[in-house]
Amino acid sequence: MVVIKTISGRRVWDSRGNPTVEVDILLENGAYGRAIAPAGASRGSREAIDQRDGGSALRGMNVKKAVANVNEIIAPAMVGRTFSDHAAIDAAILALDPSPMKQTLGGNATVAVSLAALHAVAAAKSKPLWQHIADHYQRTASIPLPEIQIFGGGAHAERRVDIQDFMIMVPGAKSFDEVMEITSEVYFAAGSIMAEKGRLSGIADEGGWWPVFDSNEEALETLVAAIEKTGEKPGERVAISLDIAASEFGNNGKYRLALEDREMDTEALIDMLGDWLDAYPIISIEDPVGEDDPEGMREFTRRYGDRVQIIGDDYLVTSNELVKEAIEFGACNSVLIKVNQIGTVTEAVETFLTAEKAGWQGVVSARSGETEDVSISHLSVGLGCGQLKVGSFNRSERMAKWNECLRIQDVLGADAFVGGTPIANTWWGKKYLK
Ligand code: PGA
Ligand code: ZN
């Protein structure tokens, strides 16, 4: 049992220099928790609403109302009350805002309170956050396999390339530490190849290189060359993961690749991605078609679901209802879990458990607008979900999350890392990469 002494919201600033909501929760027993709301740029249309003030100041992005919702609505309703655990606090948040997209309080207000409550309850039990999560949900903690961005594109690099995330995964590494080492080599190899060819223009929103490529294939070729430059054979220990984020360049089954000045329908997009799956060592693909194209998602899954991880992000927005529907419908085989897409920890975990029960992979993920908050590292470890997507290998709001996993690995030991298997011996490798 915990008794809430104070809940205080304040405005802080995220990695893009936008305002966001931070919440401190102090319990009567002296334990305390703090969390900060992240923010997306390529948002799904059905995700929890970030309450922003609008108007001309701060590009309409101010969060005075959301902070006031914490201090003037949530705090008075909760302070002095006794709760059994963080889930009971989440239930109280949901009672204050039962709307599906958190329109009343703002998802940025609810997620900061929910995560701060998770931290405070863990502190009250004198447990590290990951341990509290593992114990509460009766999970076996493990160190996740990261998806790490090498080039940024789409909404994170002013659409300089159409595809949003060109990432690597290193399932063949023996420890999380080794993943970091290999990633660092690949990241800088990619940067030097791009610089030599005059293809490097800076750093994108999530820390990946901001590329100047002529085609999406040039990005894939460069990524393969970068992996090879480090002495790795692509597809052996290191493979490619893509977030197509197709909702950003598609509408009603019509897709427009601006980079190549090319328009295509769903069938042509699926064929093009299928060609990439044949030509490159890709083991994971996110939002291959738009969120408004469920038939396309089902067709893509029917054709490639036995050889590649197909993640729904904008399509599923961490919603338990949408994940249930997609399982039934046969679209996707994995789900991205972003707590702020749904608004509370309880709901995000519920969605993850639904997906896992259906044999899906759950991938805990950051947003493109992030902060020093490392809650998601603990969430992925505590749930033992197996994968974590945080952005690139650059900028402290990203590195803080990777570094937190290294600290937890020191406690759990290298054996707790879920990787360590050459890709050829994994399910996707057996079916595809040999
Ligand atoms: P975001 O997108 O900009 O909405 O955080 C990240 C992603 O698509 O995974
Ligand atoms: Zn995505």
PDB file of N, CA, C and O in Angstrom, residues 219-246:
ATOM      1  N   ALA A 219      20.327   3.732 -49.856  1.00  0.00           N
ATOM      2  CA  ALA A 219      20.442   3.650 -48.395  1.00  0.00           C
ATOM      3  C   ALA A 219      20.709   2.203 -47.976  1.00  0.00           C
ATOM      4  O   ALA A 219      21.580   1.928 -47.130  1.00  0.00           O
ATOM      5  N   LEU A 220      19.963   1.272 -48.571  1.00  0.00           N
ATOM      6  CA  LEU A 220      20.144  -0.141 -48.216  1.00  0.00           C
ATOM      7  C   LEU A 220      21.538  -0.631 -48.616  1.00  0.00           C
ATOM      8  O   LEU A 220      22.212  -1.327 -47.839  1.00  0.00           O
ATOM      9  N   GLU A 221      21.989  -0.244 -49.827  1.00  0.00           N
ATOM     10  CA  GLU A 221      23.334  -0.638 -50.286  1.00  0.00           C
ATOM     11  C   GLU A 221      24.399  -0.084 -49.335  1.00  0.00           C
ATOM     12  O   GLU A 221      25.370  -0.765 -48.997  1.00  0.00           O
ATOM     13  N   THR A 222      24.219   1.163 -48.922  1.00  0.00           N
ATOM     14  CA  THR A 222      25.211   1.799 -48.042  1.00  0.00           C
ATOM     15  C   THR A 222      25.240   1.107 -46.681  1.00  0.00           C
ATOM     16  O   THR A 222      26.308   0.915 -46.091  1.00  0.00           O
ATOM     17  N   LEU A 223      24.068   0.711 -46.218  1.00  0.00           N
ATOM     18  CA  LEU A 223      24.011   0.020 -44.923  1.00  0.00           C
ATOM     19  C   LEU A 223      24.730  -1.329 -45.011  1.00  0.00           C
ATOM     20  O   LEU A 223      25.509  -1.701 -44.114  1.00  0.00           O
ATOM     21  N   VAL A 224      24.500  -2.049 -46.095  1.00  0.00           N
ATOM     22  CA  VAL A 224      25.187  -3.333 -46.291  1.00  0.00           C
ATOM     23  C   VAL A 224      26.706  -3.106 -46.368  1.00  0.00           C
ATOM     24  O   VAL A 224      27.488  -3.807 -45.716  1.00  0.00           O
ATOM     25  N   ALA A 225      27.112  -2.063 -47.104  1.00  0.00           N
ATOM     26  CA  ALA A 225      28.547  -1.768 -47.228  1.00  0.00           C
ATOM     27  C   ALA A 225      29.150  -1.420 -45.868  1.00  0.00           C
ATOM     28  O   ALA A 225      30.283  -1.809 -45.554  1.00  0.00           O
ATOM     29  N   ALA A 226      28.386  -0.696 -45.054  1.00  0.00           N
ATOM     30  CA  ALA A 226      28.886  -0.305 -43.724  1.00  0.00           C
ATOM     31  C   ALA A 226      29.070  -1.535 -42.838  1.00  0.00           C
ATOM     32  O   ALA A 226      30.078  -1.657 -42.119  1.00  0.00           O
ATOM     33  N   ILE A 227      28.115  -2.461 -42.898  1.00  0.00           N
ATOM     34  CA  ILE A 227      28.242  -3.701 -42.095  1.00  0.00           C
ATOM     35  C   ILE A 227      29.488  -4.459 -42.563  1.00  0.00           C
ATOM     36  O   ILE A 227      30.299  -4.911 -41.745  1.00  0.00           O
ATOM     37  N   GLU A 228      29.651  -4.544 -43.896  1.00  0.00           N
ATOM     38  CA  GLU A 228      30.822  -5.279 -44.439  1.00  0.00           C
ATOM     39  C   GLU A 228      32.130  -4.608 -44.050  1.00  0.00           C
ATOM     40  O   GLU A 228      33.112  -5.279 -43.737  1.00  0.00           O
ATOM     41  N   LYS A 229      32.124  -3.283 -44.035  1.00  0.00           N
ATOM     42  CA  LYS A 229      33.361  -2.543 -43.722  1.00  0.00           C
ATOM     43  C   LYS A 229      33.880  -2.881 -42.310  1.00  0.00           C
ATOM     44  O   LYS A 229      35.068  -2.797 -42.033  1.00  0.00           O
ATOM     45  N   THR A 230      32.973  -3.278 -41.422  1.00  0.00           N
ATOM     46  CA  THR A 230      33.401  -3.620 -40.055  1.00  0.00           C
ATOM     47  C   THR A 230      33.932  -5.052 -39.968  1.00  0.00           C
ATOM     48  O   THR A 230      34.324  -5.506 -38.899  1.00  0.00           O
ATOM     49  N   GLY A 231      33.902  -5.778 -41.095  1.00  0.00           N
ATOM     50  CA  GLY A 231      34.379  -7.169 -41.089  1.00  0.00           C
ATOM     51  C   GLY A 231      33.268  -8.175 -40.832  1.00  0.00           C
ATOM     52  O   GLY A 231      33.500  -9.379 -40.819  1.00  0.00           O
ATOM     53  N   GLU A 232      32.030  -7.678 -40.643  1.00  0.00           N
ATOM     54  CA  GLU A 232      30.892  -8.587 -40.430  1.00  0.00           C
ATOM     55  C   GLU A 232      30.313  -8.993 -41.780  1.00  0.00           C
ATOM     56  O   GLU A 232      30.317  -8.196 -42.722  1.00  0.00           O
ATOM     57  N   LYS A 233      29.773 -10.214 -41.857  1.00  0.00           N
ATOM     58  CA  LYS A 233      29.070 -10.639 -43.062  1.00  0.00           C
ATOM     59  C   LYS A 233      27.571 -10.358 -42.841  1.00  0.00           C
ATOM     60  O   LYS A 233      26.970 -10.932 -41.922  1.00  0.00           O
ATOM     61  N   PRO A 234      26.983  -9.457 -43.638  1.00  0.00           N
ATOM     62  CA  PRO A 234      25.562  -9.121 -43.409  1.00  0.00           C
ATOM     63  C   PRO A 234      24.692 -10.377 -43.400  1.00  0.00           C
ATOM     64  O   PRO A 234      24.806 -11.217 -44.295  1.00  0.00           O
ATOM     65  N   GLY A 235      23.843 -10.487 -42.404  1.00  0.00           N
ATOM     66  CA  GLY A 235      22.966 -11.645 -42.318  1.00  0.00           C
ATOM     67  C   GLY A 235      23.512 -12.755 -41.437  1.00  0.00           C
ATOM     68  O   GLY A 235      22.827 -13.727 -41.158  1.00  0.00           O
ATOM     69  N   GLU A 236      24.775 -12.610 -40.991  1.00  0.00           N
ATOM     70  CA  GLU A 236      25.336 -13.655 -40.128  1.00  0.00           C
ATOM     71  C   GLU A 236      25.062 -13.337 -38.651  1.00  0.00           C
ATOM     72  O   GLU A 236      24.310 -14.031 -37.995  1.00  0.00           O
ATOM     73  N   ARG A 237      25.719 -12.253 -38.162  1.00  0.00           N
ATOM     74  CA  ARG A 237      25.400 -11.812 -36.800  1.00  0.00           C
ATOM     75  C   ARG A 237      24.593 -10.520 -36.829  1.00  0.00           C
ATOM     76  O   ARG A 237      23.847 -10.216 -35.909  1.00  0.00           O
ATOM     77  N   VAL A 238      24.783  -9.748 -37.894  1.00  0.00           N
ATOM     78  CA  VAL A 238      24.163  -8.420 -38.013  1.00  0.00           C
ATOM     79  C   VAL A 238      23.166  -8.431 -39.173  1.00  0.00           C
ATOM     80  O   VAL A 238      23.490  -8.929 -40.252  1.00  0.00           O
ATOM     81  N   ALA A 239      21.974  -7.886 -38.953  1.00  0.00           N
ATOM     82  CA  ALA A 239      20.989  -7.823 -40.030  1.00  0.00           C
ATOM     83  C   ALA A 239      20.319  -6.445 -40.035  1.00  0.00           C
ATOM     84  O   ALA A 239      20.579  -5.614 -39.154  1.00  0.00           O
ATOM     85  N   ILE A 240      19.467  -6.255 -41.025  1.00  0.00           N
ATOM     86  CA  ILE A 240      18.818  -4.948 -41.214  1.00  0.00           C
ATOM     87  C   ILE A 240      17.369  -4.989 -40.735  1.00  0.00           C
ATOM     88  O   ILE A 240      16.676  -6.002 -40.884  1.00  0.00           O
ATOM     89  N   SER A 241      16.942  -3.894 -40.138  1.00  0.00           N
ATOM     90  CA  SER A 241      15.543  -3.714 -39.745  1.00  0.00           C
ATOM     91  C   SER A 241      15.074  -2.373 -40.319  1.00  0.00           C
ATOM     92  O   SER A 241      15.822  -1.396 -40.279  1.00  0.00           O
ATOM     93  N   LEU A 242      13.871  -2.342 -40.881  1.00  0.00           N
ATOM     94  CA  LEU A 242      13.355  -1.105 -41.490  1.00  0.00           C
ATOM     95  C   LEU A 242      12.055  -0.682 -40.835  1.00  0.00           C
ATOM     96  O   LEU A 242      11.210  -1.524 -40.533  1.00  0.00           O
ATOM     97  N   ASP A 243      11.900   0.623 -40.599  1.00  0.00           N
ATOM     98  CA  ASP A 243      10.567   1.160 -40.322  1.00  0.00           C
ATOM     99  C   ASP A 243      10.167   1.963 -41.546  1.00  0.00           C
ATOM    100  O   ASP A 243      10.698   3.043 -41.796  1.00  0.00           O
ATOM    101  N   ILE A 244       9.245   1.389 -42.335  1.00  0.00           N
ATOM    102  CA  ILE A 244       8.817   2.040 -43.570  1.00  0.00           C
ATOM    103  C   ILE A 244       7.967   3.276 -43.242  1.00  0.00           C
ATOM    104  O   ILE A 244       8.018   4.272 -43.949  1.00  0.00           O
ATOM    105  N   ALA A 245       7.214   3.203 -42.119  1.00  0.00           N
ATOM    106  CA  ALA A 245       6.314   4.315 -41.725  1.00  0.00           C
ATOM    107  C   ALA A 245       5.507   4.787 -42.934  1.00  0.00           C
ATOM    108  O   ALA A 245       5.444   5.978 -43.241  1.00  0.00           O
ATOM    109  N   ALA A 246       4.871   3.822 -43.619  1.00  0.00           N
ATOM    110  CA  ALA A 246       4.235   4.093 -44.915  1.00  0.00           C
ATOM    111  C   ALA A 246       3.057   5.067 -44.823  1.00  0.00           C
ATOM    112  O   ALA A 246       2.695   5.688 -45.825  1.00  0.00           O
TER     113      ALA A 246
END
